[in-house]
Tab-separated table of C-alpha atoms in Angstrom:
chain	number	residue	atom	x	y	z
W	1	MET	CA	-6.030	-4.813	6.117
W	2	ILE	CA	-4.909	-2.011	8.391
W	3	ASP	CA	-6.353	1.130	9.882
W	4	SER	CA	-5.463	3.959	7.481
W	5	GLU	CA	-4.182	6.135	10.316
W	6	SER	CA	-1.737	3.406	11.432
W	7	LEU	CA	-0.369	2.624	7.973
W	8	GLY	CA	2.188	5.438	7.883
W	9	GLY	CA	3.709	4.394	11.209
W	10	VAL	CA	3.918	0.749	10.173
W	11	ILE	CA	5.624	1.705	6.906
W	12	GLN	CA	8.086	4.000	8.669
W	13	MET	CA	8.941	1.330	11.243
W	14	ARG	CA	9.452	-1.410	8.631
W	15	ARG	CA	11.513	0.784	6.284
W	16	SER	CA	13.790	2.038	9.057
W	17	ALA	CA	14.391	-1.511	10.343
W	18	TYR	CA	15.002	-3.097	6.904
W	19	ARG	CA	18.672	-3.815	6.189
W	20	GLY	CA	18.395	-5.989	3.074
W	21	PRO	CA	18.900	-5.130	-0.571
W	22	GLU	CA	16.666	-2.571	-2.242
W	23	ASP	CA	14.373	-3.644	-5.066
W	24	SER	CA	14.684	-2.030	-8.457
W	25	PRO	CA	11.898	0.496	-9.045
W	26	VAL	CA	8.968	-0.880	-11.030
W	27	PRO	CA	6.399	1.410	-12.673
W	28	VAL	CA	2.951	1.426	-11.109
W	29	ASN	CA	0.255	-0.499	-12.976
W	30	PHE	CA	-2.329	2.253	-13.456
W	31	ASN	CA	-4.839	-0.321	-14.778
W	32	GLU	CA	-5.284	-1.364	-11.142
W	33	LEU	CA	-6.939	2.011	-10.494
W	34	ASP	CA	-9.930	0.791	-12.508
W	35	LEU	CA	-10.493	-2.235	-10.258
W	36	HIS	CA	-13.080	-1.866	-7.523
W	37	SER	CA	-12.788	-4.058	-4.440
W	38	THR	CA	-15.389	-4.567	-1.752
W	39	CYS	CA	-14.449	-3.717	1.827
W	40	PRO	CA	-14.420	-6.954	3.836
W	41	ALA	CA	-15.532	-5.050	6.957
W	42	CYS	CA	-18.551	-3.030	5.743
W	43	PHE	CA	-19.010	-4.284	2.140
W	44	SER	CA	-18.784	-0.760	0.679
W	45	THR	CA	-16.896	-0.206	-2.560
W	46	MET	CA	-13.268	0.632	-1.845
W	47	GLU	CA	-11.374	3.356	-3.688
W	48	ALA	CA	-8.102	2.629	-5.482
W	49	HIS	CA	-5.298	5.199	-5.122
W	50	HIS	CA	-1.744	5.416	-6.375
W	51	TYR	CA	0.381	5.245	-3.231
W	52	CYS	CA	2.765	8.163	-3.678
W	53	GLY	CA	5.377	6.860	-1.272
W	54	PRO	CA	8.110	4.343	-2.060
W	55	GLY	CA	7.121	1.111	-3.761
W	56	ASN	CA	4.785	2.198	-6.571
W	57	ILE	CA	1.650	0.323	-5.554
W	58	VAL	CA	-2.074	0.886	-5.884
W	59	LEU	CA	-3.639	1.058	-2.434
W	60	ASP	CA	-7.300	0.222	-1.826
W	61	THR	CA	-9.012	2.229	0.913
W	62	CYS	CA	-12.455	2.264	2.489
W	63	MET	CA	-13.461	5.807	3.313
W	64	LYS	CA	-16.325	4.590	5.508
W	65	CYS	CA	-14.243	2.291	7.736
W	66	LYS	CA	-10.949	4.190	7.366
W	67	LEU	CA	-9.215	0.940	6.407
W	68	ALA	CA	-6.490	0.262	3.847
W	69	TRP	CA	-6.076	-3.016	1.996
W	70	LEU	CA	-2.634	-4.101	0.869
W	71	ASP	CA	-2.505	-6.923	-1.652
W	72	HIS	CA	-0.041	-9.785	-1.241
W	73	GLY	CA	3.528	-8.477	-1.387
W	74	GLU	CA	2.680	-4.766	-1.433
W	75	LEU	CA	3.963	-4.014	2.067
W	76	SER	CA	7.207	-5.787	1.137
W	77	LYS	CA	7.477	-3.664	-2.031
W	78	ILE	CA	7.157	-0.540	0.103
W	79	THR	CA	9.656	-1.835	2.665
W	80	ARG	CA	12.316	-2.793	0.084
W	81	ALA	CA	11.845	0.194	-2.232
W	82	PRO	CA	14.855	2.441	-2.749
W	83	GLY	CA	14.972	5.789	-1.033
W	84	ARG	CA	15.366	7.390	2.349
W	85	ARG	CA	14.987	5.075	5.295
């Protein structure tokens, strides 16, 4: 879980520092957009969005708390995705 406003900076920092091999692109699983998680901070229903940056993930966000939830491995997928660093 991370503050939505901080997420972009964290992604930029991790991608610019990463020097390992890039992962092959994997299509996003759009079925994940139909899943509805509960925010662990305020217990509101979170919204699922296709993250349009590198990594092809579905990002869960709480509009009330301004928090983003990354599932296990999703930040690594973003970090290792091909593209501009």
